[in-house]
Tab-separated table of C-alpha atoms in Angstrom:
chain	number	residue	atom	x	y	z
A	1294	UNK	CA	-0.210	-16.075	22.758
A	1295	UNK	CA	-3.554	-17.586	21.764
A	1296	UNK	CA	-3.890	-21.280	20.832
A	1297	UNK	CA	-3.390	-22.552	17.130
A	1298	UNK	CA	-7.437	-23.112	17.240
A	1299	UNK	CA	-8.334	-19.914	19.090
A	1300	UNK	CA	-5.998	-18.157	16.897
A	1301	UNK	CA	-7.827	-19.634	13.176
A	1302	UNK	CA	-11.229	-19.057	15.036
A	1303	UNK	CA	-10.405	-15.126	15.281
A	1304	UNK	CA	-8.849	-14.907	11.752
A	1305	UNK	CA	-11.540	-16.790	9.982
A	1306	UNK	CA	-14.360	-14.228	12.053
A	1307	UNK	CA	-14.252	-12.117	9.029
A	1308	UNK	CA	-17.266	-9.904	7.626
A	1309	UNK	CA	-18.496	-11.672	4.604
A	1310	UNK	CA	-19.140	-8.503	3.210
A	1311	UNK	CA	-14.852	-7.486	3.091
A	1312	UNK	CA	-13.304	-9.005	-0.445
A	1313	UNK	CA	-13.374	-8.478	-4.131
A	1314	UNK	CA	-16.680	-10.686	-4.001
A	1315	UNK	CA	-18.162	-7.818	-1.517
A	1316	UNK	CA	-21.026	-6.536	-2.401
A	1317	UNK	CA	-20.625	-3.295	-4.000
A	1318	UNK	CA	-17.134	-3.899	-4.712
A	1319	UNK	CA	-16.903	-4.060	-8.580
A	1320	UNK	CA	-19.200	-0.834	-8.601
A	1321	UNK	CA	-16.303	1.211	-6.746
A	1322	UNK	CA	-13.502	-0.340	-8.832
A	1323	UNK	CA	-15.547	0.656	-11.926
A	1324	UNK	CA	-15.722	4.404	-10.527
A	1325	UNK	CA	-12.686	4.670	-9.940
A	1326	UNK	CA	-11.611	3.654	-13.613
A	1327	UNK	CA	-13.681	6.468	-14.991
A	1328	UNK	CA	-12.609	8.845	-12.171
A	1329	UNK	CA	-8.858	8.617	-12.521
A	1330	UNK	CA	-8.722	11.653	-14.357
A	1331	UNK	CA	-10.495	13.713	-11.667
A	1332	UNK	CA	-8.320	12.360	-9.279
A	1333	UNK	CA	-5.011	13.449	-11.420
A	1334	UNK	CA	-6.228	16.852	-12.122
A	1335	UNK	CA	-6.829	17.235	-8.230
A	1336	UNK	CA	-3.961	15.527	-7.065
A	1337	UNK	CA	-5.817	13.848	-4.584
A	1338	UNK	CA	-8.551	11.392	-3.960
A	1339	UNK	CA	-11.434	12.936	-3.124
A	1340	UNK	CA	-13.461	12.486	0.609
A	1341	UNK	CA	-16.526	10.945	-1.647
A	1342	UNK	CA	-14.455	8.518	-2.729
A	1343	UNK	CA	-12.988	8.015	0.400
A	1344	UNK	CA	-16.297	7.091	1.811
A	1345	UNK	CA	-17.030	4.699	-0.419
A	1346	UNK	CA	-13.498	2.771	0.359
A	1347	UNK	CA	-15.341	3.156	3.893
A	1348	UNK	CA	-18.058	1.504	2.534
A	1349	UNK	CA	-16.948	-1.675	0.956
A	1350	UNK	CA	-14.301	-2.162	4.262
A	1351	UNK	CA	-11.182	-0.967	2.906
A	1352	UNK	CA	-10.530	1.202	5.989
A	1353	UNK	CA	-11.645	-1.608	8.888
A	1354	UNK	CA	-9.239	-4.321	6.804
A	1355	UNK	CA	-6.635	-3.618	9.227
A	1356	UNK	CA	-8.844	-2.766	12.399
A	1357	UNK	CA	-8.692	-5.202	15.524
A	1358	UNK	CA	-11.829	-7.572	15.488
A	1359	UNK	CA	-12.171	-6.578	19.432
A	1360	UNK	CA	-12.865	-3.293	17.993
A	1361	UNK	CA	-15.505	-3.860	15.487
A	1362	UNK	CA	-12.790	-4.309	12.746
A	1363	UNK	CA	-12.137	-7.138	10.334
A	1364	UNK	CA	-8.528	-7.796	10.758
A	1365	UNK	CA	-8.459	-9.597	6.989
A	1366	UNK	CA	-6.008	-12.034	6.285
A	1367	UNK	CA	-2.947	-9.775	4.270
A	1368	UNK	CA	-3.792	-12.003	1.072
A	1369	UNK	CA	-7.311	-10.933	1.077
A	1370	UNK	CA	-6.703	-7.113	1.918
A	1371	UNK	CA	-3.782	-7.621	-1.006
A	1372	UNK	CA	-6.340	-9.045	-3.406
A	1373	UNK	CA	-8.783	-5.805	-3.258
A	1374	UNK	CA	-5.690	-3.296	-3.431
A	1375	UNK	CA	-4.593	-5.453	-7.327
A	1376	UNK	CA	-7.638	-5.137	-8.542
A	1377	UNK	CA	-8.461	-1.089	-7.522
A	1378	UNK	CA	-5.090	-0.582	-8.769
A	1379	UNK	CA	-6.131	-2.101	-12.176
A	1380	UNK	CA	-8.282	0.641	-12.819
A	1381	UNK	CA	-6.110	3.635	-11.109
A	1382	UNK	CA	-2.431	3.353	-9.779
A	1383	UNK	CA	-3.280	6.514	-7.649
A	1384	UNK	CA	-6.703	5.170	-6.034
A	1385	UNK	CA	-5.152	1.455	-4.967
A	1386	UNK	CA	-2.039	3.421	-3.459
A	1387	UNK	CA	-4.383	5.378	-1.358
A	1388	UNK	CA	-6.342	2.561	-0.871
A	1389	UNK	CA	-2.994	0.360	0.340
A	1390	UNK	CA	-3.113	2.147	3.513
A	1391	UNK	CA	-6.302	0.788	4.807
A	1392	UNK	CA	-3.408	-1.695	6.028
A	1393	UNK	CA	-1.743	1.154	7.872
A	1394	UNK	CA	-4.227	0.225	10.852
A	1395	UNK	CA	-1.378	-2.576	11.909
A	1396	UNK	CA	1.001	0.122	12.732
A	1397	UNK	CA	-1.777	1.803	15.047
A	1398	UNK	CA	-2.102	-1.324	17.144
A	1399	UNK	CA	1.173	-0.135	18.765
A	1400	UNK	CA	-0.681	2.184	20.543
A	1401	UNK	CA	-1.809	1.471	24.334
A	1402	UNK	CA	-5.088	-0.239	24.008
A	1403	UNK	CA	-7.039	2.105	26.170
A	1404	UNK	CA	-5.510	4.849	23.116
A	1405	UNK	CA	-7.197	2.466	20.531
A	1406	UNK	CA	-10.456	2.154	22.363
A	1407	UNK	CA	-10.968	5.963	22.047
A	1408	UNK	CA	-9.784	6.044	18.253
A	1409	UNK	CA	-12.333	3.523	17.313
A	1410	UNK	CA	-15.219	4.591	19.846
A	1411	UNK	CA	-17.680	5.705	17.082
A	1412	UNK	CA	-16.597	2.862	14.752
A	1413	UNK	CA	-13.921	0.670	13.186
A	1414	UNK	CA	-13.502	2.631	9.344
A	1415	UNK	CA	-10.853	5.132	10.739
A	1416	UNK	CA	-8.132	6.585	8.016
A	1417	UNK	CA	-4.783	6.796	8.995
A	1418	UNK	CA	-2.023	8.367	7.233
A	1419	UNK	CA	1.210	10.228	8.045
A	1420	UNK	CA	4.343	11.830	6.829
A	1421	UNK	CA	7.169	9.888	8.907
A	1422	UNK	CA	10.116	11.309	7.509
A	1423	UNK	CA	12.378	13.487	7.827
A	1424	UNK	CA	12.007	12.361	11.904
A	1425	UNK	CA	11.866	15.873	13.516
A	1426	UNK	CA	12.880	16.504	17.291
A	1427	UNK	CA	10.195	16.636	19.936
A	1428	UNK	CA	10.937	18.409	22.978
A	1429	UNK	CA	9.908	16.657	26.171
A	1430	UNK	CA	6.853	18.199	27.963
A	1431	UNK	CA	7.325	18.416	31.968
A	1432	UNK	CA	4.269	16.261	33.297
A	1433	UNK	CA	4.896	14.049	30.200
A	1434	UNK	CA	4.365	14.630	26.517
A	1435	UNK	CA	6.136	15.810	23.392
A	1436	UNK	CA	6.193	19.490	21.734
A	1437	UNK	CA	5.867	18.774	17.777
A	1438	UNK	CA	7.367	21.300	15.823
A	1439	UNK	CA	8.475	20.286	12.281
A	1440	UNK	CA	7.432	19.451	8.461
A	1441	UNK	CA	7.343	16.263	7.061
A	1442	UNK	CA	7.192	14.680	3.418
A	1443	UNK	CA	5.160	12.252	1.473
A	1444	UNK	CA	2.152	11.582	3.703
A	1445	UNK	CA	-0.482	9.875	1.074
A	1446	UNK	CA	-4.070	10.167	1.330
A	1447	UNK	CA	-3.479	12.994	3.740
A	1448	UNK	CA	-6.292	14.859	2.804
A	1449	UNK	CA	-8.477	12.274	3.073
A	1450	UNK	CA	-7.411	10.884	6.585
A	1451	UNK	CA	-8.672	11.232	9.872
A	1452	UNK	CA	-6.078	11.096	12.062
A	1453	UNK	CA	-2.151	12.030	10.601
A	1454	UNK	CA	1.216	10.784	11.956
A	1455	UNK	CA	4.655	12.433	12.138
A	1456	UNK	CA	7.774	10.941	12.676
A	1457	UNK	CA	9.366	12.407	15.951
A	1458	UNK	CA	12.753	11.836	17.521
A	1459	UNK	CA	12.340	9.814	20.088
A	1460	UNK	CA	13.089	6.679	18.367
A	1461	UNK	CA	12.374	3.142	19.466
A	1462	UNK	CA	14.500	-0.131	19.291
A	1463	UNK	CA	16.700	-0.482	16.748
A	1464	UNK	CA	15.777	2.818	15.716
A	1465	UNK	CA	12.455	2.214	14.902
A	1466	UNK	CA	10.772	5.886	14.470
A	1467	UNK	CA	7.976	6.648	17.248
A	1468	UNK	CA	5.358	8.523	15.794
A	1469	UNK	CA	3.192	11.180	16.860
A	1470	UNK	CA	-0.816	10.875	16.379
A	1471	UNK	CA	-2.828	14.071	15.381
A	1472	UNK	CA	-6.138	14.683	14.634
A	1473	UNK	CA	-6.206	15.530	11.053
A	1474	UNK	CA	-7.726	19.061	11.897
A	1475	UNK	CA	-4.622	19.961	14.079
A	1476	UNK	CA	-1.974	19.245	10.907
A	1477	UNK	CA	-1.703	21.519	8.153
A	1478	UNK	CA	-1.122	20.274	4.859
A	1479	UNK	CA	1.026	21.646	2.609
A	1480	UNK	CA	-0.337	21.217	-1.023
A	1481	UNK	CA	3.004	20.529	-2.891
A	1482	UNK	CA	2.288	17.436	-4.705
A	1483	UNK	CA	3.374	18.227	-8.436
A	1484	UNK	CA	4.932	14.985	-9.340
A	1485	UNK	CA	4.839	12.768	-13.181
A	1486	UNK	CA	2.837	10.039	-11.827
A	1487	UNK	CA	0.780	8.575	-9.122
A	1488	UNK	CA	-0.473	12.235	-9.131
A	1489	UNK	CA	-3.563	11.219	-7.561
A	1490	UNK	CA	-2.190	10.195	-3.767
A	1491	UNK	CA	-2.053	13.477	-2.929
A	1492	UNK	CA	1.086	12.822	-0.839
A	1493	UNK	CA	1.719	16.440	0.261
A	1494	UNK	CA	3.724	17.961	3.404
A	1495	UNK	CA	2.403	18.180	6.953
A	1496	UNK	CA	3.516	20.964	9.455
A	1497	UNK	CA	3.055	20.801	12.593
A	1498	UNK	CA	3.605	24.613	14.597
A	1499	UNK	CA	3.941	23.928	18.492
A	1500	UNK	CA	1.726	20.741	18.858
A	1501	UNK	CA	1.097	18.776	21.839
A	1502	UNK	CA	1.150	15.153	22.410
A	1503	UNK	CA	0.629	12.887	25.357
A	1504	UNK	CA	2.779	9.746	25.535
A	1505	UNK	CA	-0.513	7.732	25.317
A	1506	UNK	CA	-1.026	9.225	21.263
A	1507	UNK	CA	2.062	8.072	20.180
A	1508	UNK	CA	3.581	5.059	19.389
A	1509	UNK	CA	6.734	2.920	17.921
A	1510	UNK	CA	6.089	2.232	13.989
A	1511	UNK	CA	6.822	-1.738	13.793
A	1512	UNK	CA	6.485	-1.798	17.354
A	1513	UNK	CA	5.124	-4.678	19.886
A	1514	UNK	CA	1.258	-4.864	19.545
A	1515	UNK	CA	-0.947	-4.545	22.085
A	1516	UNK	CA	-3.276	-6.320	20.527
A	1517	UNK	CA	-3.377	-10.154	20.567
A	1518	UNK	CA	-4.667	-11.086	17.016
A	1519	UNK	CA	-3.325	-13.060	14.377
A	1520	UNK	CA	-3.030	-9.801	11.764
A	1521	UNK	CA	-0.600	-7.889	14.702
A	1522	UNK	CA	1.827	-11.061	14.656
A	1523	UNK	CA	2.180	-10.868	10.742
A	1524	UNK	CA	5.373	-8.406	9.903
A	1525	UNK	CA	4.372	-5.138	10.147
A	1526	UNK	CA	6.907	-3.669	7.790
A	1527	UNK	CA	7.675	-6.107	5.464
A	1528	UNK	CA	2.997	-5.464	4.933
A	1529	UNK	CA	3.798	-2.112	4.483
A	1530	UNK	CA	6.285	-2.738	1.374
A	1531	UNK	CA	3.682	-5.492	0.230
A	1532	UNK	CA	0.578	-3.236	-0.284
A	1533	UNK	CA	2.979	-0.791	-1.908
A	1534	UNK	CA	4.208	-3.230	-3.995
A	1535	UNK	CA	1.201	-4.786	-5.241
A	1536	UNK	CA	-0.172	-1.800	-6.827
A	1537	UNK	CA	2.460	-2.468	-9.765
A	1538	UNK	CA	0.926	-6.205	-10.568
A	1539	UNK	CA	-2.567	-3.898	-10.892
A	1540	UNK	CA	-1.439	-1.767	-12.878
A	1541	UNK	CA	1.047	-4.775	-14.864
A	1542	UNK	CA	-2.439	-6.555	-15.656
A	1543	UNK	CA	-4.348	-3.117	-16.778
A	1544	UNK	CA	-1.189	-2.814	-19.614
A	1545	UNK	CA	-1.475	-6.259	-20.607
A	1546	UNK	CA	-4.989	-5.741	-20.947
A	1547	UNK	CA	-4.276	-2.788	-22.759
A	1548	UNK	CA	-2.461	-4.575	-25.657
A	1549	UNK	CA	-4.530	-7.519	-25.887
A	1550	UNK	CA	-7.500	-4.803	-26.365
A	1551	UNK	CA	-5.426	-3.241	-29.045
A	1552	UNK	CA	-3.593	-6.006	-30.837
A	1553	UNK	CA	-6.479	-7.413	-33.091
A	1554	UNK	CA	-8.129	-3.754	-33.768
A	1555	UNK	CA	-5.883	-1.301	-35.450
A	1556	UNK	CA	-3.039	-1.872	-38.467
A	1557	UNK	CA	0.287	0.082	-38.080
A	1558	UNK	CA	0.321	3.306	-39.630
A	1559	UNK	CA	2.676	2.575	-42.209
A	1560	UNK	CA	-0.391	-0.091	-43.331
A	1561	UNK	CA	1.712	-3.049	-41.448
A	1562	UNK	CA	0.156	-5.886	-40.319
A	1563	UNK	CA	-2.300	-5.735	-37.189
A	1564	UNK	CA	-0.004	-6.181	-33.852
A	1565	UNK	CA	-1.893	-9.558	-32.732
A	1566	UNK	CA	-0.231	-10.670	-36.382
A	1567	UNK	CA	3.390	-10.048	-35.718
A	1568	UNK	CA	5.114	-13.269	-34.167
A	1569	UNK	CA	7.524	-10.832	-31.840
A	1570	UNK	CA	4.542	-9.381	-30.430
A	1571	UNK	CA	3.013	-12.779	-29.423
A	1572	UNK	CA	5.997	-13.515	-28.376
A	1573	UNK	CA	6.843	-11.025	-26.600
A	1574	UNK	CA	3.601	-10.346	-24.707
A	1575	UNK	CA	3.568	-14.011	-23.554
A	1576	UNK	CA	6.574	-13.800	-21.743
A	1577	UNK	CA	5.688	-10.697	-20.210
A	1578	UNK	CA	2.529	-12.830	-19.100
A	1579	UNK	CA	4.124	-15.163	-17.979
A	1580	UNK	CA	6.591	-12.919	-15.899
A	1581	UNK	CA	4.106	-11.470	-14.125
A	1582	UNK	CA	2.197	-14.662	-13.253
A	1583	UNK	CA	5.216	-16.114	-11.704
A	1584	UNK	CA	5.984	-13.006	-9.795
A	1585	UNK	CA	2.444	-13.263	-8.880
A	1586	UNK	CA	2.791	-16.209	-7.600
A	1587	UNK	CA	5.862	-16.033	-5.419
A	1588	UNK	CA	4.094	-13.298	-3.629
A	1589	UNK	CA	0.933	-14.521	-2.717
A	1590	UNK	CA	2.574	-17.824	-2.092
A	1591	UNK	CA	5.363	-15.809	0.467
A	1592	UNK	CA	2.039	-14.112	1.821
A	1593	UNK	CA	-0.294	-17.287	2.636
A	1594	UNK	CA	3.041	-19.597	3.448
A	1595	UNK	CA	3.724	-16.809	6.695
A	1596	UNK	CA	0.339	-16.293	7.548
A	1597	UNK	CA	-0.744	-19.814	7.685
A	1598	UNK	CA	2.152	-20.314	10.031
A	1599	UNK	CA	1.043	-17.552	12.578
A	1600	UNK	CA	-2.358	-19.428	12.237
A	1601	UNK	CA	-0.253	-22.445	13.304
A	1602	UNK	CA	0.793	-20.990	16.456
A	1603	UNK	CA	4.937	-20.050	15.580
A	1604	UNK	CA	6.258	-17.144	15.634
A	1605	UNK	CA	7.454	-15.189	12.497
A	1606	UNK	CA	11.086	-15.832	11.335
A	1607	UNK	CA	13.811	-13.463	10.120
A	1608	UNK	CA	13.726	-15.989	7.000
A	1609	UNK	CA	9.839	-15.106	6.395
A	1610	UNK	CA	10.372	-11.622	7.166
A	1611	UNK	CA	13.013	-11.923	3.931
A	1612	UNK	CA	10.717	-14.052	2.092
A	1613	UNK	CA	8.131	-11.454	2.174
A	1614	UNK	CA	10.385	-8.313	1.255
A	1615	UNK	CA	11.910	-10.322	-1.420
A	1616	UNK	CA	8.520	-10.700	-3.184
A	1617	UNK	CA	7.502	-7.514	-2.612
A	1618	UNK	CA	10.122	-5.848	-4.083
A	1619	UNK	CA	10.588	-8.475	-6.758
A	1620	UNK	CA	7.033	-8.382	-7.677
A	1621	UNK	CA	7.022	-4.245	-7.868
A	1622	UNK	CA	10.270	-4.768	-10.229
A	1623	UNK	CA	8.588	-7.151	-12.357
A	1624	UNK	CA	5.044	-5.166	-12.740
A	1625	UNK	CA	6.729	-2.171	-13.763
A	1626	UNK	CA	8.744	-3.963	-16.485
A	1627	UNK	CA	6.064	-5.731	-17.563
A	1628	UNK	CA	4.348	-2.286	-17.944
A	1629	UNK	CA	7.274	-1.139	-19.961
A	1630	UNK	CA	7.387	-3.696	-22.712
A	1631	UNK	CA	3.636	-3.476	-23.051
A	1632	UNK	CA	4.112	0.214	-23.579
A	1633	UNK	CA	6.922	-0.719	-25.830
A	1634	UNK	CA	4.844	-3.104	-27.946
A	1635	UNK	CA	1.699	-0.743	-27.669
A	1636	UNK	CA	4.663	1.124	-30.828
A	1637	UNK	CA	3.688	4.663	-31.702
A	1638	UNK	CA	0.217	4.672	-30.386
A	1639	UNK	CA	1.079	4.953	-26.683
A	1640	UNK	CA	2.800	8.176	-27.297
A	1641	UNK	CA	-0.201	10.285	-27.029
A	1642	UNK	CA	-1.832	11.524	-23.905
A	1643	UNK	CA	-5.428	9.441	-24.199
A	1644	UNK	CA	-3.851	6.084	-24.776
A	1645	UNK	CA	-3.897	4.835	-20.760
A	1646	UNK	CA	-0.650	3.050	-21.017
A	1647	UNK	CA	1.353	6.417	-20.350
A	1648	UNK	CA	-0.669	6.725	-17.044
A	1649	UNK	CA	0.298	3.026	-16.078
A	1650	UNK	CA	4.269	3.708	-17.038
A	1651	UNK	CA	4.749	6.735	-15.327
A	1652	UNK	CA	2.602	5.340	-12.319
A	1653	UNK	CA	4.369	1.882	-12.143
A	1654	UNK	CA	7.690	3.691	-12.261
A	1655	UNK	CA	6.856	5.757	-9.237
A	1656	UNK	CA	5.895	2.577	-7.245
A	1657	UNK	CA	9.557	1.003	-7.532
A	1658	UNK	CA	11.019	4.862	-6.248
A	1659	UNK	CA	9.489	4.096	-3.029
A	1660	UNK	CA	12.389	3.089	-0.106
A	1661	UNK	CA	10.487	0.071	0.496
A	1662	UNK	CA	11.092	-1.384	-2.864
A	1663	UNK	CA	14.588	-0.364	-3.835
A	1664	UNK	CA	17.588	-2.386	-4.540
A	1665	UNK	CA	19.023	-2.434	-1.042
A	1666	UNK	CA	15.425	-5.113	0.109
A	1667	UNK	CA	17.330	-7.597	-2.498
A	1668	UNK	CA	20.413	-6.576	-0.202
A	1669	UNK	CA	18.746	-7.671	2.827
A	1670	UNK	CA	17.083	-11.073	1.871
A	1671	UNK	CA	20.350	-11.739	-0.010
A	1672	UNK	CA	22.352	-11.272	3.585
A	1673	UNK	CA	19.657	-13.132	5.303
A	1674	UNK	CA	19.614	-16.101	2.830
A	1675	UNK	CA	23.360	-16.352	3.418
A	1676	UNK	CA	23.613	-15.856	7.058
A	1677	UNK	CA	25.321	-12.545	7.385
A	1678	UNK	CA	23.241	-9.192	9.103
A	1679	UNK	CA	21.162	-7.491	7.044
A	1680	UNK	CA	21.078	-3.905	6.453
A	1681	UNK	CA	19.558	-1.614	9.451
A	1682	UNK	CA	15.508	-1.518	9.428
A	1683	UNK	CA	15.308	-4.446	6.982
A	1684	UNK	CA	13.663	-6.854	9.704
């Protein structure tokens, strides 16, 4: 394990130009709020936009710094994914898995060093589930036969995983590595929000795979940097969940824009002058900033501590899926009431707070984010095993 100062001198060798303050940043955020649209009608983001992720380092957030890549702090990488998902649920979903890099750095490092021979910005997505069987290959290898669901940004990736059977400890799926050319992608994706990820099906028909191109997801890195020691799952469920504070802020936003602007339709007082409004949308800010909070607090708390040189707890491991599914909870409530308060004007299709309640809603369907994570930081808390996969 490296030193505590060895260890803070790799994480802090970031490229200046990876953040919400990169240059170029704002400029992509503010495309992607007037693309959203585009992006819903084609249930996918588009390769342009794709490259321009590229371009402002969403796709080397997660890439080893021996490999050209920036290996961002999660807090940072969390930071750009809030505020693309202000302007489009979809684009900061697809945009979360710039973090899906961590789960690649299970791969043998001689595996990596071909993956990122032309360059650190490589996308990486993958349909894990349902785990298919793969039959052993005499000489070594697996034969991938088998369809898969829900692999977002698919058709923007590079390289695709499926889950396989031969599973890892604790049960931990291995997956298969493709390139994207050798996976077919079944367009099925017809879905009431978060239309945009373009989370299709991939079938594979008799592929090949050498034990060298796949992997155990959540498995032991083979990369010695301070991003690989952070919990690879419990990041998985937090750029998932952070999409919903995005898209929480956009709705407050929403209201505040319409509250002084427009009287009811029955010729009732403007919405900013209605006590239960105020009311009511200060709590919901205040929810949301507390929810905020606990999250990036959980997030800096655990990776201040790898910095330090310990290794990561079952109680941080807890702490973290705790806030992520708390905080996904809370955004899409907060989204709710705001759509609530918005009265009869949300109903109709141009008002943007029915995008952000049917996206918001999607976000807390994910397996990630559902009830049983309070399950498994409740059994943790009290001392008793959690459920299976929760660590």
């Amino acid at each position: 394990m490296l030193s505590s100062a060895a260890a803070e001198k790799n994480a802090t060798r970031e490229s200046i130009g990876t953040g919400v303050d990169a240059p170029g940043f704002q400029a992509v955020v503010d495309e992607v709020r007037a693309r959203r649209d585009e992006f819903d009608a084609k249930a996918h983001v588009p390769v342009d936009m794709i490259a321009k992720f590229k371009a402002v380092g969403i796709y080397r957030a997660a890439t080893p710094q021996c490999f050209g890549g920036d290996a961002l702090p999660p807090a940072r990488f969390l930071h750009m994914i809030e505020r693309i998902s202000e302007a489009d649920g979809s684009a900061g979903w697809v945009a979360s898995f710039g973090s899906a890099s961590v789960y690649l750095a299970a791969l043998p490092k001689a595996s990596l060093a071909k993956l990122y021979a032309n360059g650190p910005d490589i996308v990486f997505a993958g349909g894990l589930f349902p785990i298919q069987p793969a039959e052993p290959v005499e000489g070594g290898g697996w034969k991938v036969n088998g369809t898969w669901k829900f692999a977002s940004g698919c058709k923007g990736a590079d390289v695709l995983g499926v889950g396989i059977g031969a599973s890892g400890p604790g049960g931990k799926p291995r997956t298969a590595l493709f390139p994207a050319d050798q996976v077919e992608i079944v367009e099925n994706w017809k879905v009431m929000g978060l239309k945009g990820t373009g989370s299709h099906d991939l079938r594979v028909k008799d592929g090949f795979i050498s034990d060298d191109w796949t992997f155990i997801r959540g498995g032991e890195p083979s990369i010695d940097e301070p991003l690989y020691r952070y919990p690879t799952v419990a990041y998985a469920a937090q750029v998932l969940a952070v999409v919903n504070l995005g898209l929480a802020r956009a709705a407050l936003d929403e209201i505040n824009r319409m509250s002084g602007g427009r009287t009811g339709a029955t010729g009732a007082p403007k919405l900013a002058d209605r006590a239960y409004f105020r009311i009511d949308a200060a709590k919901a800010e205040a929810d949301l900033c507390s929810a905020r909070a606990f999250f990036y607090e959980a997030t800096e708390q655990v990776w201040q501590s790898i910095l330090d040189g310990h290794p990561v707890t079952d109680e941080q491991v807890a702490q973290l899926r705790l806030a992520a599914v708390h905080v996904a909870r809370v955004g899409a409530s907060v989204v709710q009431r705001a759509y609530t308060l918005a009265g009869i004007a949300a109903i109709y299709d141009q008002n943007p707070l029915q995008r952000y309640l049917r996206d918001a809603m999607v976000v807390t369907q994910h397996a990630f984010l559902g009830d049983g994570m309070y399950d498994g930081a409740g059994a943790v808390m009290l001392g008793v095993p959690p459920i299976p996969g929760f660590l």
